CSV table of C-alpha atoms in Angstrom, one decimal:
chain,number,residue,atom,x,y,z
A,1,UNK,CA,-16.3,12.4,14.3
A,2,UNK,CA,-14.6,13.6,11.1
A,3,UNK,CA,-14.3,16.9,10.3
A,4,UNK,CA,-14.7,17.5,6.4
A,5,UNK,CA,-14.6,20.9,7.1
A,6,UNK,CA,-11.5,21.3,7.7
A,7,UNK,CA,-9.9,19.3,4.9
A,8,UNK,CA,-12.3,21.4,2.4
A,9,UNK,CA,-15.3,23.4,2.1
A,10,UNK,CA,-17.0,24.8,-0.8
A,11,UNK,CA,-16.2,28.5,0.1
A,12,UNK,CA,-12.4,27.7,-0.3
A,13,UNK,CA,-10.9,29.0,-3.3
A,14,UNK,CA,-8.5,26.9,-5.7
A,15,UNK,CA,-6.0,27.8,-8.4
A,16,UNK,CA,-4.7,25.2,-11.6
A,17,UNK,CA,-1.6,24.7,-12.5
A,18,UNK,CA,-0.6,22.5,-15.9
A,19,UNK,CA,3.0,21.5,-16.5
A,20,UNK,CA,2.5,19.8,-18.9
A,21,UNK,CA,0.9,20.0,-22.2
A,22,UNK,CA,-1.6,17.1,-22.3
A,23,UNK,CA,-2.2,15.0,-25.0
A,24,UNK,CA,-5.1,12.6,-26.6
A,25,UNK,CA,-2.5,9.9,-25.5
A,26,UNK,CA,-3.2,11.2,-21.7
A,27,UNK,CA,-6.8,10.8,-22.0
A,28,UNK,CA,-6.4,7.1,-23.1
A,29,UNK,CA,-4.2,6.6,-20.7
A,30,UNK,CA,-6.7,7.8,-17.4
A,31,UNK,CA,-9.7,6.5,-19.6
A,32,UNK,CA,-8.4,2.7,-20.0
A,33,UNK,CA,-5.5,2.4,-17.2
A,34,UNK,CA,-6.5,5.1,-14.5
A,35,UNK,CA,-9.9,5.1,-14.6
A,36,UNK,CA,-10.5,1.4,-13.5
A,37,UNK,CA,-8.3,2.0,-10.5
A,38,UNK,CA,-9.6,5.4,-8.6
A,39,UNK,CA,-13.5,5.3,-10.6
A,40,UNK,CA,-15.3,7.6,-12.8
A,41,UNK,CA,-15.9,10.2,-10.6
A,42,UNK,CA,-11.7,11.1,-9.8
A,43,UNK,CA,-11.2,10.7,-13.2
A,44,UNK,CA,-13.7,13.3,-14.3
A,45,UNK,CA,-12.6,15.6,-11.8
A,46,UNK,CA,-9.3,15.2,-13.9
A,47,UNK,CA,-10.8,16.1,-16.7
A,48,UNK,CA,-12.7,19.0,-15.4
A,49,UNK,CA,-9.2,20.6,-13.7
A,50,UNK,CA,-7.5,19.9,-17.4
A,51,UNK,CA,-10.2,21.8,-19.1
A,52,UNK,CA,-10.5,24.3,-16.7
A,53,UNK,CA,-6.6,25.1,-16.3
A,54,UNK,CA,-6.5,25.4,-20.0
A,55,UNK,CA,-8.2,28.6,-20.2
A,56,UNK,CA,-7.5,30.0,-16.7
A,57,UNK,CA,-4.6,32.0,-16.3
A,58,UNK,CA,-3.6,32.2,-11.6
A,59,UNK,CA,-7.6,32.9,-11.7
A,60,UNK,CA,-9.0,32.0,-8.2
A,61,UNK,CA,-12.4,30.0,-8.4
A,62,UNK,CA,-14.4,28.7,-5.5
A,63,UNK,CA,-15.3,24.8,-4.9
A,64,UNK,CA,-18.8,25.3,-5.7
A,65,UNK,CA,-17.6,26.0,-8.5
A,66,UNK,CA,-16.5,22.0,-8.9
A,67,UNK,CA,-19.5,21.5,-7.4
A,68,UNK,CA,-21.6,22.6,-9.9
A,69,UNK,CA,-19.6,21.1,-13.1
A,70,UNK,CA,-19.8,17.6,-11.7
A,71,UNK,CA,-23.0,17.2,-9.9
A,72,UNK,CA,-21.5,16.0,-6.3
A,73,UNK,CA,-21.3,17.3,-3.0
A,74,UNK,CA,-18.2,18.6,-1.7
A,75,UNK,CA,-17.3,15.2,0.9
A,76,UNK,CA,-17.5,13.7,-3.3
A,77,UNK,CA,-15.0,15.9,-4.6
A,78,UNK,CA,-12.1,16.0,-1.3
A,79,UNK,CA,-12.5,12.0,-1.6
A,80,UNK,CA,-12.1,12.1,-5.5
A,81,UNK,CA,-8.6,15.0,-4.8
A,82,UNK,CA,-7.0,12.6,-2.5
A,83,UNK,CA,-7.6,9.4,-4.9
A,84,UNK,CA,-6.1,11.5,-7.4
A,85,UNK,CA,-2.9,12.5,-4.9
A,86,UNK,CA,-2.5,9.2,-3.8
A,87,UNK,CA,-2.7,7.7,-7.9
A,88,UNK,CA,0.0,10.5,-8.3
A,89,UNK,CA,-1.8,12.3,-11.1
A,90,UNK,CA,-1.9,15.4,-8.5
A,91,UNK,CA,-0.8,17.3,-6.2
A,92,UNK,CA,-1.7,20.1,-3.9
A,93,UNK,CA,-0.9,23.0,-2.3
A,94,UNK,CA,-2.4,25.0,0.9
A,95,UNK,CA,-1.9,28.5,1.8
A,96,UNK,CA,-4.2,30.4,4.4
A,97,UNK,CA,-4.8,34.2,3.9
A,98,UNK,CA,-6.9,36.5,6.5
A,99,UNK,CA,-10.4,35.7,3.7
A,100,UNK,CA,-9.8,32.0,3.6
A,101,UNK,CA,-7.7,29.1,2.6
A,102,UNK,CA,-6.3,28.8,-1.1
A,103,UNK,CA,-5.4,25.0,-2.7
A,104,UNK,CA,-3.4,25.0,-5.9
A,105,UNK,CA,-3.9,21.9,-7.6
A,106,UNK,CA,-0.7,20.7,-10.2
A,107,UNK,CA,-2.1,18.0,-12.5
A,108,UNK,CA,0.7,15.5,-12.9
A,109,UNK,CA,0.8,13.4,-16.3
A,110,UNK,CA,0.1,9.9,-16.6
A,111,UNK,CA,2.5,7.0,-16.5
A,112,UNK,CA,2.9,5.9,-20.1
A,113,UNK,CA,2.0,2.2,-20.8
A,114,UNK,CA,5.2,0.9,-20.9
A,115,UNK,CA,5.9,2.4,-17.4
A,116,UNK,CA,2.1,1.7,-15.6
A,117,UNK,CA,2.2,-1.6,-16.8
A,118,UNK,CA,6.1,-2.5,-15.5
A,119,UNK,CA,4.8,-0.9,-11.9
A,120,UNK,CA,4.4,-3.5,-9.8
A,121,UNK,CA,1.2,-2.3,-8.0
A,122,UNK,CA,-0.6,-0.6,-10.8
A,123,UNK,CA,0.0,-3.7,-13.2
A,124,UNK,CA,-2.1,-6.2,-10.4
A,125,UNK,CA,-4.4,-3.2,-8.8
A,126,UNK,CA,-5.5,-3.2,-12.9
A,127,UNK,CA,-5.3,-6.6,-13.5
A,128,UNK,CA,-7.6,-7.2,-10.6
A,129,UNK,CA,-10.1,-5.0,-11.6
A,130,UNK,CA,-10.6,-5.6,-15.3
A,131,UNK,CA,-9.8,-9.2,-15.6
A,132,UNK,CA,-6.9,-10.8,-17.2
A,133,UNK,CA,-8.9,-10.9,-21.2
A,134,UNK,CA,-9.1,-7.2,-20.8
A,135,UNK,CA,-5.8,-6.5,-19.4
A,136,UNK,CA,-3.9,-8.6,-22.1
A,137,UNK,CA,-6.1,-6.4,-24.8
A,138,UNK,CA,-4.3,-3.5,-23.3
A,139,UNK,CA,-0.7,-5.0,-23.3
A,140,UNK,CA,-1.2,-5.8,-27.2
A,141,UNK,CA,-2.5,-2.1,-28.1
A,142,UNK,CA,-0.1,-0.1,-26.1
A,143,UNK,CA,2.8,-2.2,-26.3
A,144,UNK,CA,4.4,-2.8,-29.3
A,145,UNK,CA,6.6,-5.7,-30.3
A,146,UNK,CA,10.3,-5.9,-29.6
A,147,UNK,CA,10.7,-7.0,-33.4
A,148,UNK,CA,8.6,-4.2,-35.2
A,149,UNK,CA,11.6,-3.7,-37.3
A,150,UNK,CA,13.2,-6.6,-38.7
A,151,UNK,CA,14.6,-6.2,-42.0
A,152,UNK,CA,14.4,-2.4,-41.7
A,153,UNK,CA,18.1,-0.5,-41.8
A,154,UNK,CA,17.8,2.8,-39.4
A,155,UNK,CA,19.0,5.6,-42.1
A,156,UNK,CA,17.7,8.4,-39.9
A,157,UNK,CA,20.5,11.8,-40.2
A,158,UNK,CA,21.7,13.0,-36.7
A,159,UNK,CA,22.1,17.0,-36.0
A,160,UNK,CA,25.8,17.5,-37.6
A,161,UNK,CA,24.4,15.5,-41.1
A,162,UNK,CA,22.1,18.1,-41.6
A,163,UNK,CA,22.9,21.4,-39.6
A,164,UNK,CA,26.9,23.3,-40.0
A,165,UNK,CA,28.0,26.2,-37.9
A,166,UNK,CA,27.9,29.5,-39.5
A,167,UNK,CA,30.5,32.4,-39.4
A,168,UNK,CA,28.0,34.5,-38.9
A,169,UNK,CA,27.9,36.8,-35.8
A,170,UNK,CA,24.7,35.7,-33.5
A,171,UNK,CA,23.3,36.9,-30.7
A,172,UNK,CA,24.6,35.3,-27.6
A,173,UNK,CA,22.9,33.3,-25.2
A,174,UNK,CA,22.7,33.4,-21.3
A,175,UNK,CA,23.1,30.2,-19.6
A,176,UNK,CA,22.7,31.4,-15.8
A,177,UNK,CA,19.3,31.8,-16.3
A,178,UNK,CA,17.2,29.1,-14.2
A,179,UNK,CA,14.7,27.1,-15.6
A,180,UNK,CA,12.0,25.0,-14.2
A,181,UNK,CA,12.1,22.1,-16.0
A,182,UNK,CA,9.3,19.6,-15.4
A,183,UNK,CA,9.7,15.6,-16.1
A,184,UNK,CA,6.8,13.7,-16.7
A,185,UNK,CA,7.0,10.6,-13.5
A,186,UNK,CA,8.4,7.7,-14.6
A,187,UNK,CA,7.1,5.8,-11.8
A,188,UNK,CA,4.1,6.0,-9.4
A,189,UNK,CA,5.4,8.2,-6.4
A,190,UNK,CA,5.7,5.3,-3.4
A,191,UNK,CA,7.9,6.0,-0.5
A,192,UNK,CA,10.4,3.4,0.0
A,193,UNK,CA,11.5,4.5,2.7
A,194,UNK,CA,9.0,3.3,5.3
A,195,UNK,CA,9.6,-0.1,4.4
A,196,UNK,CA,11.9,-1.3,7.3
A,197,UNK,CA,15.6,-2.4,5.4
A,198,UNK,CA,17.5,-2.5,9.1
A,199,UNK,CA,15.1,-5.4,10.0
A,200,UNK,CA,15.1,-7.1,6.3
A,201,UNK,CA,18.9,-7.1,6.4
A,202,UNK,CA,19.5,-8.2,9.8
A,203,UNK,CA,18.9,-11.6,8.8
A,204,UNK,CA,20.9,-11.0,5.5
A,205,UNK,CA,24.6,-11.2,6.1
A,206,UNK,CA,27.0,-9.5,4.0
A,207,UNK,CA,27.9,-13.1,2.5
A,208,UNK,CA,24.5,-13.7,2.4
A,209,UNK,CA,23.1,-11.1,0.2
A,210,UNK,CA,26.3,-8.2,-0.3
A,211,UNK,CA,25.2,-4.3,-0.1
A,212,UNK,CA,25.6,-3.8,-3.4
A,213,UNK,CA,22.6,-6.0,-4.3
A,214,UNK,CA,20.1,-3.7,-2.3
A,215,UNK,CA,20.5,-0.8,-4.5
A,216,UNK,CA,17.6,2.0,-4.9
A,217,UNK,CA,16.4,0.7,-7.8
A,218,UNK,CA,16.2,-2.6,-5.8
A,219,UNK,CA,15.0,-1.4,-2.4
A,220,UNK,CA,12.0,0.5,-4.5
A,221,UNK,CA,11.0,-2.7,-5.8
A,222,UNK,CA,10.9,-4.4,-2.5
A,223,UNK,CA,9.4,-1.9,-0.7
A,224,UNK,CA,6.0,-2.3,-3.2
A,225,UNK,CA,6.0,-5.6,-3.0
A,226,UNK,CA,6.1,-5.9,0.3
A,227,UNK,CA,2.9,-3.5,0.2
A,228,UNK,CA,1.3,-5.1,-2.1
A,229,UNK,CA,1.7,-8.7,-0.8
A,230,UNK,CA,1.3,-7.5,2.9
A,231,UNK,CA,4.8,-9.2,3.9
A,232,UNK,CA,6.9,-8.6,7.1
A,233,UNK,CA,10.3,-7.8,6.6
A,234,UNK,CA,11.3,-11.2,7.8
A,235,UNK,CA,9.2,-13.3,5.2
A,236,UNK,CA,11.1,-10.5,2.8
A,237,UNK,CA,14.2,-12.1,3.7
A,238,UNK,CA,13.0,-15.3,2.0
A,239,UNK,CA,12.1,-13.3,-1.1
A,240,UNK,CA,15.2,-11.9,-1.7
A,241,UNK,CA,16.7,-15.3,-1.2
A,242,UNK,CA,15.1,-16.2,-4.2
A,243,UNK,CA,15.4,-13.6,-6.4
A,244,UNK,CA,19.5,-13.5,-5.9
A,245,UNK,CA,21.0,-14.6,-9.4
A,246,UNK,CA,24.1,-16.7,-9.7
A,247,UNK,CA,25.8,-13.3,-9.5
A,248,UNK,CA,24.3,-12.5,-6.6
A,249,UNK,CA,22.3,-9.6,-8.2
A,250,UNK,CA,18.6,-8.3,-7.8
A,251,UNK,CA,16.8,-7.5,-10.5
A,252,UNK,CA,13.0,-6.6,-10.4
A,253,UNK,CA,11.9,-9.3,-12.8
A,254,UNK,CA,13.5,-12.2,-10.3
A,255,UNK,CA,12.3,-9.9,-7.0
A,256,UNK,CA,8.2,-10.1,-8.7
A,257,UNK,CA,8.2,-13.7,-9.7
A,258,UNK,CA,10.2,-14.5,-6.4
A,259,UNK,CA,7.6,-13.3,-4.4
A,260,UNK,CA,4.4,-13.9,-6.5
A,261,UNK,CA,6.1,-17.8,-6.2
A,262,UNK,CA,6.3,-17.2,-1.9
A,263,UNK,CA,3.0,-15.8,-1.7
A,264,UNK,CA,1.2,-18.3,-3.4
A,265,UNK,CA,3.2,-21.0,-1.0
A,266,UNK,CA,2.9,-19.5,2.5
A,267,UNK,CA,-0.1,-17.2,2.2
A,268,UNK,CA,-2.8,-18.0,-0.7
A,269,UNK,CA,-2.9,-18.9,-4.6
A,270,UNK,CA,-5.0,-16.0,-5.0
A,271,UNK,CA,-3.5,-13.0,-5.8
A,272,UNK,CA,-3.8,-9.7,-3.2
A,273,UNK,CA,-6.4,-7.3,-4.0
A,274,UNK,CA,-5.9,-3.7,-3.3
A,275,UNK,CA,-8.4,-1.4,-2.2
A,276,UNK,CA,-9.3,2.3,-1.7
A,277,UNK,CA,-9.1,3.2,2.1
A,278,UNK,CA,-8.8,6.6,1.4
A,279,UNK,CA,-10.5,8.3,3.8
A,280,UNK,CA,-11.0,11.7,5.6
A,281,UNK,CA,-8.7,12.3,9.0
A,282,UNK,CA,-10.6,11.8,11.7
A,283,UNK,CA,-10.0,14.4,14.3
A,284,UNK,CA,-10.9,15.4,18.0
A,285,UNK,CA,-12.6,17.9,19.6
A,286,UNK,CA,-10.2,20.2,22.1
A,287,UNK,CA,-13.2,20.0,24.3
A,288,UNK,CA,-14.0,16.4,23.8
A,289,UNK,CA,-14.0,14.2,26.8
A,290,UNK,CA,-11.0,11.8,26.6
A,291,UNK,CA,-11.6,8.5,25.6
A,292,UNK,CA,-12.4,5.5,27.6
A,293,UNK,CA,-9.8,2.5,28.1
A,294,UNK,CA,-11.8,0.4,25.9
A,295,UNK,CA,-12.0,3.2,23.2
A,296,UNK,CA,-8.6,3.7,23.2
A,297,UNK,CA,-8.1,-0.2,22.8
A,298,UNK,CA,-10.3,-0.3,19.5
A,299,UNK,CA,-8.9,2.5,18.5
A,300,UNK,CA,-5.6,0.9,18.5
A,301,UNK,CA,-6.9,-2.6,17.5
A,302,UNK,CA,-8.9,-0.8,14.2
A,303,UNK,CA,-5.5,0.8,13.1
A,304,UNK,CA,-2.6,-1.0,13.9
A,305,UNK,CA,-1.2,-3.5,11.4
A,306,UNK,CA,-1.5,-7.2,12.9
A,307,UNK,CA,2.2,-7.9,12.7
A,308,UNK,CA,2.5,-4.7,15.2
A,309,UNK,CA,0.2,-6.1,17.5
A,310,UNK,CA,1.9,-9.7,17.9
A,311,UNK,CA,4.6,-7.2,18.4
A,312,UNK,CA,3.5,-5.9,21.3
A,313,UNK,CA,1.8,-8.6,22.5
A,314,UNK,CA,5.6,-9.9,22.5
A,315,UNK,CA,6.8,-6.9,24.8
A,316,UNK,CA,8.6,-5.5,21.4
A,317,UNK,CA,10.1,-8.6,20.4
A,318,UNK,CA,9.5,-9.8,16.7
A,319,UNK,CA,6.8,-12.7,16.5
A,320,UNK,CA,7.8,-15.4,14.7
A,321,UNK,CA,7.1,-15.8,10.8
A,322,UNK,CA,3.9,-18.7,12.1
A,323,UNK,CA,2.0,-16.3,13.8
A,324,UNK,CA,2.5,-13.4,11.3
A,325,UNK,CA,1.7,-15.6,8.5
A,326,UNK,CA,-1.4,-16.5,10.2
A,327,UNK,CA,-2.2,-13.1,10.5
A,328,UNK,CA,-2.0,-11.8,6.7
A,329,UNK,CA,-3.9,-15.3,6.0
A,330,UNK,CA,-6.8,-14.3,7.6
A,331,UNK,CA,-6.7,-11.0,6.1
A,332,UNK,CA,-6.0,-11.7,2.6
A,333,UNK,CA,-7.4,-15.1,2.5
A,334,UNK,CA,-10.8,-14.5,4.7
A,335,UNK,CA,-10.9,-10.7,4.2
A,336,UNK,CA,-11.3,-10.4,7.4
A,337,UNK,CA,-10.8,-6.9,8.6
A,338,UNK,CA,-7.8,-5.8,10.5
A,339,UNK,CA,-9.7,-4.5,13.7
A,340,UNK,CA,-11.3,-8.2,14.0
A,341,UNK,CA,-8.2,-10.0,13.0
A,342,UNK,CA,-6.2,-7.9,16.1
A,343,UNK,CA,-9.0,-9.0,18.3
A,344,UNK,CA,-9.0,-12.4,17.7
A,345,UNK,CA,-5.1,-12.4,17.9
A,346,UNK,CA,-5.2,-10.3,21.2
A,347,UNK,CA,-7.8,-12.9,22.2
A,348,UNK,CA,-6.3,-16.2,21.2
A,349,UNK,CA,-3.2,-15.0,23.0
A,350,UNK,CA,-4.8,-14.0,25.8
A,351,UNK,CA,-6.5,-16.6,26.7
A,352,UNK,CA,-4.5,-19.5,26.0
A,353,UNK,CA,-1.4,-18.6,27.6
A,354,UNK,CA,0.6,-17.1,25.0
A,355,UNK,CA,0.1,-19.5,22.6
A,356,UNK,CA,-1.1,-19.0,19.0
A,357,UNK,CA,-2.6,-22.3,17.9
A,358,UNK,CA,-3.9,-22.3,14.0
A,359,UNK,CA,-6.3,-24.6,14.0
A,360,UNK,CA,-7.9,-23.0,17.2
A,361,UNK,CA,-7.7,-19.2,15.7
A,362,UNK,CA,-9.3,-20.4,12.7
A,363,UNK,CA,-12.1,-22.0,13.7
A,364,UNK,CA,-12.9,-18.8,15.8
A,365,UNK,CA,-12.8,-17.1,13.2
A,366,UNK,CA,-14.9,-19.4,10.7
A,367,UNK,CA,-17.8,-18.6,13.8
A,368,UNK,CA,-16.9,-14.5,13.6
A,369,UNK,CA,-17.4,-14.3,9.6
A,370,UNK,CA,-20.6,-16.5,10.1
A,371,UNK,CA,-21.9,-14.1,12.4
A,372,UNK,CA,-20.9,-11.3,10.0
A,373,UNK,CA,-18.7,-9.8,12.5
A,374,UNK,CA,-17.6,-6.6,11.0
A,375,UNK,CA,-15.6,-4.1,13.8
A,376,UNK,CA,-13.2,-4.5,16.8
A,377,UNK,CA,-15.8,-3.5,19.0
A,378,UNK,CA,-18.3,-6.1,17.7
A,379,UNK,CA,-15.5,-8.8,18.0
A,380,UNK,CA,-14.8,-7.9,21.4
A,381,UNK,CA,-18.7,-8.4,22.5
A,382,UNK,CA,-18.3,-11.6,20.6
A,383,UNK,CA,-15.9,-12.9,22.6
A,384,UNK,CA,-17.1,-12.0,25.5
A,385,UNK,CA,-20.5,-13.1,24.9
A,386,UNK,CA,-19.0,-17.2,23.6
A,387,UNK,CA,-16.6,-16.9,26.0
A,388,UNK,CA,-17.3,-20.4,27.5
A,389,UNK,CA,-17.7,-22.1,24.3
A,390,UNK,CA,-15.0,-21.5,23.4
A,391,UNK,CA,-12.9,-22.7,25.9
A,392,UNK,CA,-15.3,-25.8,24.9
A,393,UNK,CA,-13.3,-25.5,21.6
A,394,UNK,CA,-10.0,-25.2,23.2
A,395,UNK,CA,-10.2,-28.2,25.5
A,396,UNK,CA,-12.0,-30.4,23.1
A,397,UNK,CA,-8.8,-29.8,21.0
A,398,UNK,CA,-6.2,-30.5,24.0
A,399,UNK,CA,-5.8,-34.5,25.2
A,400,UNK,CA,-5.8,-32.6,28.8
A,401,UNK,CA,-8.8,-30.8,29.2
A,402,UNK,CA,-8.6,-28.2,31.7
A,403,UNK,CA,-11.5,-26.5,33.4
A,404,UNK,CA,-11.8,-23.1,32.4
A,405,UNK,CA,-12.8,-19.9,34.3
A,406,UNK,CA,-15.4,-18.1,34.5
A,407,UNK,CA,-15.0,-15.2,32.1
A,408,UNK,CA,-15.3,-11.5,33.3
A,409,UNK,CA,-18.0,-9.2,32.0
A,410,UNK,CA,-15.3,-6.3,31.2
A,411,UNK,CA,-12.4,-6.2,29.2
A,412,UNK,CA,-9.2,-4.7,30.4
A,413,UNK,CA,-6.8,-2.8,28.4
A,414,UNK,CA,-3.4,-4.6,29.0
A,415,UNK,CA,-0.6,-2.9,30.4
A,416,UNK,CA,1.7,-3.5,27.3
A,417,UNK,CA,-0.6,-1.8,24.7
A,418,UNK,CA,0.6,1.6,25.8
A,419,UNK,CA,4.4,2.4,25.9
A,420,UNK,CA,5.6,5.5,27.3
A,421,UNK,CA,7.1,7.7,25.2
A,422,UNK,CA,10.6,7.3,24.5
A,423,UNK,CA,10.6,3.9,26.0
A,424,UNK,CA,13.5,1.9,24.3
A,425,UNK,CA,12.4,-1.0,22.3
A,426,UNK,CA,13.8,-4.6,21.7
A,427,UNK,CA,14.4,-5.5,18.2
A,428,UNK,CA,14.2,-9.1,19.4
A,429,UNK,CA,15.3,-10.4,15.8
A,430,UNK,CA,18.0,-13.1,15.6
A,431,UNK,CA,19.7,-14.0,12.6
A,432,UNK,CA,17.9,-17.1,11.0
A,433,UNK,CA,21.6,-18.6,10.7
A,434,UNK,CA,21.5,-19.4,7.0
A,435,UNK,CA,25.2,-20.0,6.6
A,436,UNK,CA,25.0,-21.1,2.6
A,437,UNK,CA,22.8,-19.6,-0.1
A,438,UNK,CA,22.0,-22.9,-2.0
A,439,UNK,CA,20.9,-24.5,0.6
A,440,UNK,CA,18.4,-22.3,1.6
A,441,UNK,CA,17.3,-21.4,-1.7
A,442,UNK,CA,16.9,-25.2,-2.7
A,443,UNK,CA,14.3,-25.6,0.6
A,444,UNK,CA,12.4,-22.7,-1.0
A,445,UNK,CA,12.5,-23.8,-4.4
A,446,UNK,CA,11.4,-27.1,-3.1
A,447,UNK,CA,8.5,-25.9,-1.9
A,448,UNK,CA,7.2,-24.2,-4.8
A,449,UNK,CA,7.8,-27.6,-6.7
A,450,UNK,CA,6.0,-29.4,-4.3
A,451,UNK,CA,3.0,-26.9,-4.1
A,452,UNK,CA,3.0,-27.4,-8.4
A,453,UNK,CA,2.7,-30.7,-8.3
């Protein structure tokens, strides 16, 4: 059940803070970049925070009082704050007093163009939204050309052409004094640091791919794309392969096109699409009565990545890259959603002895998206229900055909699906033994010629 109340209700007061002293450039910016991304109604309550902390001075307002200015029910107005948060154009504080709770909301400036459209994310989140006639429009009016000055001779002055120190005697100036000085982001606020570099450089030797080519600037950049092309640090391996330079250097240019070029090979030719799954934490009762073992199991299948269930359908090992690229395919490819995707992986395994055929898993789930099938739990009844033909589909694919069992009406929860805590788990990953850098990059770079042509 989710509890909205408490993330926010309308009797909780909030306080404005502006940094930063907006600009007509900052309303193009959230009207033609922004707005496509988060929708009309985050960006107005923008807009309505702007206006208001203009003229408010640490006054204390209630929510009803955003309520009112834009016409939407509170649930509206929490969903539109943490689209805002998670665009990084705000953030917000929480203090609780003995009358209530208190949020102070910090509007954050845009990313200019030149920035937004360099991000990795926000350039394809954008593209995909507006089309690619729209987005080049926006390129040519915010960007301007690298030879805007040609012929031109910079005669600008500099301070000590124009300005002399006096003899004078001035007052003096302090410099202990501490300042809050507040920098308008230069990039859109992603934490890198989840991204798992121990595993992406475990199959990276040092002759490989040296430390000094993952620096933060490149680990950043690897980190998004990896987000935004939903790859396992092991395919990212292949990536940075291909973006190494004949100086063995990293650059973000090579790292996009690298694995824009890898995507389109080993997962789709479609480009990802990134949606708003923003939604409110879902909490439990104290007094609730605990959850079933086939609640707990769609719990876990609705919100665990796929790679992390082929995981621990492995007993902690890493699967190999097959079965994880077979994973994102039907996700990106099919859209199929995750909870049915972990399903029919858990399923597929399951039943066939631990072996993940592609032809087998796919035409299962051709059958599931014909049916609409839409949740874990509806996936699971599903299966269950077609159990027999498709072990029909399995042995007609098999030159030994096997008679299969008859299946039981209730799902067990497998033993491996719930480790105890602090139980110790097996990396499982090998080196992929690439011993020369050529070599390997040719195979890749063969590929993508072949998929060309």
């Amino acid at each position: 059940m989710t509890m909205l109340y408490k993330e926010l209700q309308p009797a909780d007061m909030y306080m404005i803070r502006l940094p930063y002293s907006f600009s007509d450039y900052d309303r193009q910016l959230l009207t033609l970049f922004y707005q496509p991304l988060v929708g009309a109604e985050c960006i107005s309550l923008y807009l309505t925070l702007w206006a208001e902390g203009e003229s408010k001075n640490d006054e204390q307002w209630p929510h009803y009082q955003l309520m009112n200015v834009l016409g939407v029910s509170i649930s509206k107005v929490f969903q539109a704050r943490i689209a805002l948060e998670a665009i990084g154009l705000l953030r917000t504080w929480q203090k609780s007093e003995s009358d209530g709770r208190i949020f102070y909301y910090e509007l954050s400036a845009p990313l200019d163009a030149d920035a937004f459209l360099k991000d990795p994310l926000l350039s394809m989140f954008l593209l995909n939204k507006i089309g690619e006639n729209a987005y080049k429009q926006l390129r040519t009016r915010f960007i301007q050309t690298a030879n805007w000055n040609d012929g031109f001779k910079d005669v600008s002055r500099t301070f000590v052409d124009v300005f002399k120190p006096s003899t004078k005697t001035g007052h003096s100036v302090s410099y202990e004094d501490e300042f809050e000085s507040k920098q308008r982001n230069s990039s859109l606020p992603f934490y890198y640091e989840e991204f798992d570099f121990s595993l992406l450089q475990e199959g990276l030797s040092e002759q490989l791919v040296p430390k000094s080519a993952m620096t933060i600037e490149a680990k950043e950049v690897i980190a998004k794309l990896a987000f935004l092309y939903n790859l396992h640090p092991v395919e990212m391996q292949k990536v940075v392969i291909l973006a190494l330079d004949d100086e063995l250097h990293l650059s973000e240019a090579r790292l996009k096109k690298a694995c824009a070029d890898y995507y389109k090979l080993t997962v789709s030719k479609k480009a990802p699409v990134i949606q708003n799954v923003a939604k409110v934490k879902k909490t439990t009762a104290i007094n609730k009565m605990p959850l079933t073992k086939e609640e707990e199991l769609i719990h876990y299948l609705e919100t665990t990545p796929p790679a992390a269930v082929l995981k621990d359908i492995a007993n902690g090992k890493e699967p190999i890259l097959a079965d994880v690229q077979l994973a994102n395919h039907l996700v990106t490819h099919y859209n199929m959603p995750i909870g049915v995707v972990n399903v029919l992986l858990q399923y597929v395994l399951l039943r066939t002895d631990m072996k993940l055929t592609k032809n087998y898993a796919e035409k299962i789930a051709s059958h599931w998206m014909r049916k609409d099938v839409k949740t874990a739990k509806e996936a699971m009844e599903l299966a269950r229900s077609e159990h027999e033909q498709y072990i029909k589909w399995k042995n007609e694919g098999s030159k030994q055909k096997n008679y299969a069992k008859k299946p039981t009406r209730e799902e067990k929860v497998p033993d491996w699906f719930y480790k105890k805590d602090g139980e110790k788990k097996q990396s499982g990953i090998e080196s992929n033994g690439i011993q020369n850098i050529d070599e390997e990059r040719k195979k890749l770079l063969a590929d993508l010629n072949a998929l060309k042509r």
